[in-house]
Amino acid sequence: MLTSSSDSGADDLLGSVADTVTALADMLSTITDVDATVERICLDAVDSIDDAEAAAVTVVRDGVPATICSTDDAVLAVDGAQYETGEGPCLEAIATQSLVVANASTADRWPAFARRSADSGYRSFLSAPLAIDADYSGALNLYSSQPDAFSTVDAAAMRIYVSVAVTALGAARRASGAQAQVKRLLGAMESRAGIEQAKGIVMVMLNVTDEKAFDLIKWRSQETNTAVRVLCRQLLVDVAANPLLDQGVSAEFAKLLMTVHERVNGCGA
């Protein structure tokens, strides 16, 4: 059952939420890390909603819920009780995609959860769904040790706060994904550059065509079960470390090529 709140208390709470929402909005331009964003959301939720003593974020991956951040380790027992029993305010918020307030009624609504979480010290819960994208969903959960702690104003404030938190998390997810993609592209470019350099050396040293040089590298890769990029990287290291003499250059280089796989451990994968 939701409790009401005085007008002055409501004004103070909504003012606090407004300040927090503004701070989150300002943070959007610099968001790059999902974990840091989740932590900020939890801390700000406790700061902005006075009746909240702790906060946590649950995320569902492959149908399995898990707590990825909390402001108090004690709430992990509460979340664990929900995950083990399959019931509770957080899971209901995720399943129904609606805000769930649970004060003194947990025993009636979720008896198994109430029994498992009785020793946690928390008696009131406020959970709101976080629908970020198709692969990332969950809930923001608030906890209080007081019965009937969360009011209708708390619920309204939570809705406002979560709407901005979802935007922040979405931005963090996109930024993180973009960074990962750039890293992959840079890695691919670096690998390709190394392959091209090694291929050019093979062409010059063995007096073969571009196609033949790459065929030789692929042949050694297949014969030794060593990745092409790793062989090429090691070959560049070998050439730099072994000045070739004017006489017998081709023979010396051919020897390096034939044995390059034996030295790849020193070059890294």
Short mmCIF file of C-alpha atoms in Angstrom, two decimals:
data_model
loop_
_atom_site.label_atom_id
_atom_site.label_comp_id
_atom_site.label_asym_id
_atom_site.label_seq_id
_atom_site.Cartn_x
_atom_site.Cartn_y
_atom_site.Cartn_z
CA MET A 1 0.00 0.00 0.00
CA LEU A 2 1.34 3.39 -0.98
CA THR A 3 1.49 6.16 1.58
CA SER A 4 0.91 9.81 0.79
CA SER A 5 3.29 12.68 1.47
CA SER A 6 2.90 16.30 2.57
CA ASP A 7 2.99 19.05 -0.05
CA SER A 8 6.23 20.52 1.32
CA GLY A 9 7.84 17.10 1.51
CA ALA A 10 6.74 16.37 -2.03
CA ASP A 11 8.15 19.66 -3.26
CA ASP A 12 11.48 18.94 -1.59
CA LEU A 13 11.64 15.43 -3.01
CA LEU A 14 10.72 16.47 -6.54
CA GLY A 15 13.26 19.30 -6.32
CA SER A 16 15.92 16.79 -5.32
CA VAL A 17 14.95 14.50 -8.20
CA ALA A 18 15.01 17.44 -10.61
CA ASP A 19 18.56 18.29 -9.53
CA THR A 20 19.63 14.67 -9.97
CA VAL A 21 17.97 14.42 -13.37
CA THR A 22 19.78 17.59 -14.47
CA ALA A 23 23.09 16.14 -13.30
CA LEU A 24 22.42 12.91 -15.21
CA ALA A 25 21.49 14.88 -18.32
CA ASP A 26 24.75 16.83 -18.07
CA MET A 27 26.63 13.54 -17.75
CA LEU A 28 25.24 12.25 -21.06
CA SER A 29 27.78 14.20 -23.10
CA THR A 30 30.71 12.48 -21.39
CA ILE A 31 29.36 8.94 -20.88
CA THR A 32 31.73 6.21 -22.05
CA ASP A 33 31.50 3.49 -19.40
CA VAL A 34 28.45 1.35 -18.59
CA ASP A 35 29.66 0.23 -15.14
CA ALA A 36 30.40 3.79 -14.03
CA THR A 37 27.00 4.93 -15.28
CA VAL A 38 25.17 2.18 -13.39
CA GLU A 39 27.05 3.05 -10.20
CA ARG A 40 26.18 6.73 -10.61
CA ILE A 41 22.50 5.88 -11.14
CA CYS A 42 22.40 3.84 -7.91
CA LEU A 43 24.13 6.48 -5.80
CA ASP A 44 22.03 9.33 -7.18
CA ALA A 45 18.79 7.40 -6.64
CA VAL A 46 19.55 7.02 -2.93
CA ASP A 47 20.55 10.67 -2.67
CA SER A 48 17.46 11.98 -4.43
CA ILE A 49 14.77 9.80 -2.85
CA ASP A 50 14.98 10.35 0.91
CA ASP A 51 13.15 7.19 1.95
CA ALA A 52 15.63 5.00 0.05
CA GLU A 53 18.45 3.57 2.16
CA ALA A 54 20.06 1.49 -0.57
CA ALA A 55 19.82 0.90 -4.31
CA ALA A 56 20.79 -1.81 -6.78
CA VAL A 57 20.48 -2.57 -10.47
CA THR A 58 19.43 -5.98 -11.73
CA VAL A 59 20.16 -6.96 -15.32
CA VAL A 60 18.72 -9.97 -17.14
CA ARG A 61 21.05 -11.77 -19.56
CA ASP A 62 19.88 -14.88 -21.41
CA GLY A 63 16.90 -15.02 -19.08
CA VAL A 64 19.03 -15.05 -15.92
CA PRO A 65 18.81 -12.06 -13.52
CA ALA A 66 21.91 -10.78 -11.73
CA THR A 67 22.75 -7.79 -9.57
CA ILE A 68 25.47 -5.78 -11.31
CA CYS A 69 25.71 -2.88 -8.85
CA SER A 70 24.55 -2.06 -5.34
CA THR A 71 25.19 0.66 -2.78
CA ASP A 72 25.02 -1.83 0.12
CA ASP A 73 26.14 -5.47 0.10
CA ALA A 74 23.22 -6.30 2.40
CA VAL A 75 20.77 -5.97 -0.51
CA LEU A 76 22.49 -8.83 -2.31
CA ALA A 77 20.72 -11.22 0.07
CA VAL A 78 17.38 -9.64 -0.86
CA ASP A 79 18.11 -9.93 -4.57
CA GLY A 80 19.41 -13.46 -4.14
CA ALA A 81 16.17 -14.45 -2.40
CA GLN A 82 14.24 -13.18 -5.42
CA TYR A 83 16.42 -14.97 -7.94
CA GLU A 84 16.22 -18.24 -6.01
CA THR A 85 12.46 -18.17 -5.43
CA GLY A 86 11.56 -16.61 -8.77
CA GLU A 87 9.38 -13.96 -7.15
CA GLY A 88 9.65 -10.51 -5.62
CA PRO A 89 9.32 -6.80 -6.47
CA CYS A 90 12.32 -6.60 -8.80
CA LEU A 91 11.33 -9.63 -10.87
CA GLU A 92 7.73 -8.44 -11.05
CA ALA A 93 8.84 -5.02 -12.29
CA ILE A 94 10.90 -6.66 -15.02
CA ALA A 95 8.16 -9.13 -16.00
CA THR A 96 5.34 -6.56 -16.09
CA GLN A 97 7.48 -3.60 -17.21
CA SER A 98 5.76 -1.50 -14.58
CA LEU A 99 6.77 0.18 -11.34
CA VAL A 100 6.28 -2.02 -8.27
CA VAL A 101 5.94 -0.73 -4.70
CA ALA A 102 6.03 -3.25 -1.86
CA ASN A 103 5.77 -2.12 1.73
CA ALA A 104 4.24 -4.38 4.37
CA SER A 105 2.54 -6.68 1.89
CA THR A 106 5.47 -8.80 0.73
CA ALA A 107 4.39 -11.88 2.71
CA ASP A 108 0.99 -11.91 0.99
CA ARG A 109 2.27 -11.14 -2.49
CA TRP A 110 5.47 -13.22 -2.50
CA PRO A 111 5.47 -15.63 0.47
CA ALA A 112 8.60 -17.56 -0.56
CA PHE A 113 10.56 -14.37 -1.12
CA ALA A 114 9.32 -12.89 2.17
CA ARG A 115 10.54 -15.94 4.10
CA ARG A 116 13.95 -15.98 2.42
CA SER A 117 14.55 -12.24 2.84
CA ALA A 118 13.15 -11.86 6.37
CA ASP A 119 16.58 -11.57 7.95
CA SER A 120 17.85 -8.91 5.55
CA GLY A 121 16.44 -6.02 7.58
CA TYR A 122 14.72 -4.47 4.57
CA ARG A 123 10.93 -4.18 4.73
CA SER A 124 9.99 -1.85 1.87
CA PHE A 125 10.91 -2.01 -1.79
CA LEU A 126 10.48 0.18 -4.85
CA SER A 127 11.42 -1.30 -8.22
CA ALA A 128 11.23 0.24 -11.69
CA PRO A 129 11.94 -1.51 -15.00
CA LEU A 130 14.96 -0.49 -17.08
CA ALA A 131 14.26 -1.25 -20.74
CA ILE A 132 17.48 -0.23 -22.51
CA ASP A 133 17.45 -2.33 -25.67
CA ALA A 134 16.64 -5.84 -26.89
CA ASP A 135 19.75 -7.29 -25.26
CA TYR A 136 19.87 -5.23 -22.07
CA SER A 137 16.97 -4.96 -19.64
CA GLY A 138 16.50 -5.07 -15.90
CA ALA A 139 15.35 -2.95 -12.98
CA LEU A 140 16.45 -0.21 -10.60
CA ASN A 141 15.60 -1.26 -7.06
CA LEU A 142 15.34 0.84 -3.88
CA TYR A 143 15.26 -0.59 -0.37
CA SER A 144 14.24 0.68 3.08
CA SER A 145 14.28 -0.88 6.53
CA GLN A 146 11.11 1.02 7.46
CA PRO A 147 7.63 -0.43 6.86
CA ASP A 148 5.49 1.52 4.40
CA ALA A 149 8.49 3.69 3.53
CA PHE A 150 7.70 4.54 -0.08
CA SER A 151 4.95 7.01 -0.83
CA THR A 152 3.02 7.91 -3.97
CA VAL A 153 5.42 10.84 -4.38
CA ASP A 154 8.40 8.47 -4.17
CA ALA A 155 6.84 6.38 -6.91
CA ALA A 156 6.27 9.44 -9.09
CA ALA A 157 9.81 10.64 -8.49
CA MET A 158 11.15 7.18 -9.34
CA ARG A 159 9.34 7.26 -12.70
CA ILE A 160 10.91 10.60 -13.57
CA TYR A 161 14.34 9.51 -12.45
CA VAL A 162 14.24 6.18 -14.31
CA SER A 163 13.23 7.83 -17.59
CA VAL A 164 16.50 9.76 -17.59
CA ALA A 165 18.50 6.84 -16.18
CA VAL A 166 17.38 4.69 -19.12
CA THR A 167 18.60 7.37 -21.53
CA ALA A 168 21.94 7.54 -19.71
CA LEU A 169 22.39 3.77 -19.76
CA GLY A 170 21.44 3.61 -23.42
CA ALA A 171 24.03 6.27 -24.23
CA ALA A 172 26.64 4.39 -22.21
CA ARG A 173 25.84 1.16 -24.02
CA ARG A 174 26.13 2.84 -27.41
CA ALA A 175 29.37 4.58 -26.47
CA SER A 176 30.84 1.33 -25.14
CA GLY A 177 29.80 -0.50 -28.30
CA ALA A 178 31.32 2.19 -30.49
CA GLN A 179 34.60 2.04 -28.57
CA ALA A 180 34.71 -1.74 -28.91
CA GLN A 181 34.04 -1.49 -32.65
CA VAL A 182 36.81 1.10 -33.10
CA LYS A 183 39.19 -1.14 -31.15
CA ARG A 184 38.33 -4.10 -33.37
CA LEU A 185 38.79 -2.04 -36.52
CA LEU A 186 42.14 -0.70 -35.34
CA GLY A 187 43.24 -4.22 -34.51
CA ALA A 188 42.18 -5.45 -37.93
CA MET A 189 44.00 -2.58 -39.62
CA GLU A 190 47.14 -3.30 -37.61
CA SER A 191 47.00 -6.99 -38.46
CA ARG A 192 46.43 -6.24 -42.14
CA ALA A 193 49.35 -3.81 -42.21
CA GLY A 194 51.65 -6.43 -40.68
CA ILE A 195 50.53 -9.03 -43.22
CA GLU A 196 51.15 -6.65 -46.11
CA GLN A 197 54.63 -5.79 -44.81
CA ALA A 198 55.55 -9.44 -44.39
CA LYS A 199 54.19 -10.26 -47.83
CA GLY A 200 56.26 -7.47 -49.35
CA ILE A 201 59.42 -8.82 -47.71
CA VAL A 202 58.71 -12.32 -49.05
CA MET A 203 58.19 -10.89 -52.55
CA VAL A 204 61.52 -9.06 -52.51
CA MET A 205 63.60 -11.71 -50.79
CA LEU A 206 62.33 -14.69 -52.76
CA ASN A 207 61.63 -12.81 -56.00
CA VAL A 208 58.03 -13.98 -56.23
CA THR A 209 54.73 -12.34 -57.10
CA ASP A 210 52.29 -10.83 -54.61
CA GLU A 211 49.98 -13.85 -54.96
CA LYS A 212 52.81 -16.35 -54.58
CA ALA A 213 54.16 -14.56 -51.52
CA PHE A 214 50.80 -14.75 -49.78
CA ASP A 215 50.39 -18.38 -50.82
CA LEU A 216 53.71 -19.18 -49.15
CA ILE A 217 52.65 -17.44 -45.95
CA LYS A 218 49.28 -19.22 -45.93
CA TRP A 219 51.02 -22.53 -46.59
CA ARG A 220 53.27 -22.09 -43.57
CA SER A 221 50.25 -21.01 -41.53
CA GLN A 222 48.31 -24.14 -42.43
CA GLU A 223 51.26 -26.49 -42.07
CA THR A 224 52.13 -25.21 -38.59
CA ASN A 225 48.58 -24.41 -37.40
CA THR A 226 49.64 -20.84 -36.67
CA ALA A 227 47.51 -17.80 -37.49
CA VAL A 228 48.67 -15.79 -40.52
CA ARG A 229 48.77 -12.54 -38.56
CA VAL A 230 50.92 -14.14 -35.86
CA LEU A 231 53.35 -15.62 -38.39
CA CYS A 232 53.67 -12.28 -40.16
CA ARG A 233 54.24 -10.40 -36.95
CA GLN A 234 56.96 -12.80 -35.89
CA LEU A 235 58.55 -12.70 -39.35
CA LEU A 236 58.85 -8.92 -39.09
CA VAL A 237 60.49 -9.32 -35.68
CA ASP A 238 62.91 -11.90 -37.10
CA VAL A 239 63.89 -9.76 -40.05
CA ALA A 240 64.50 -6.75 -37.81
CA ALA A 241 66.67 -8.83 -35.50
CA ASN A 242 68.64 -10.66 -38.24
CA PRO A 243 70.56 -8.41 -40.63
CA LEU A 244 70.78 -10.31 -43.90
CA LEU A 245 74.14 -10.62 -45.64
CA ASP A 246 74.59 -9.73 -49.28
CA GLN A 247 75.45 -13.32 -50.10
CA GLY A 248 72.87 -16.00 -49.52
CA VAL A 249 70.09 -13.54 -48.72
CA SER A 250 67.36 -15.68 -50.26
CA ALA A 251 68.53 -18.82 -48.51
CA GLU A 252 68.77 -17.05 -45.17
CA PHE A 253 65.32 -15.55 -45.56
CA ALA A 254 63.84 -18.85 -46.70
CA LYS A 255 65.18 -20.39 -43.51
CA LEU A 256 63.49 -17.67 -41.44
CA LEU A 257 60.20 -18.23 -43.24
CA MET A 258 60.33 -21.99 -42.79
CA THR A 259 60.97 -21.74 -39.04
CA VAL A 260 59.03 -18.61 -38.10
CA HIS A 261 56.27 -20.60 -36.38
CA GLU A 262 58.82 -21.90 -33.85
CA ARG A 263 59.30 -18.38 -32.47
CA VAL A 264 55.73 -17.04 -32.36
CA ASN A 265 55.43 -17.49 -28.59
CA GLY A 266 57.82 -14.61 -28.10
CA CYS A 267 55.71 -12.38 -30.32
CA GLY A 268 52.27 -12.95 -28.83
CA ALA A 269 48.96 -13.95 -30.38
#
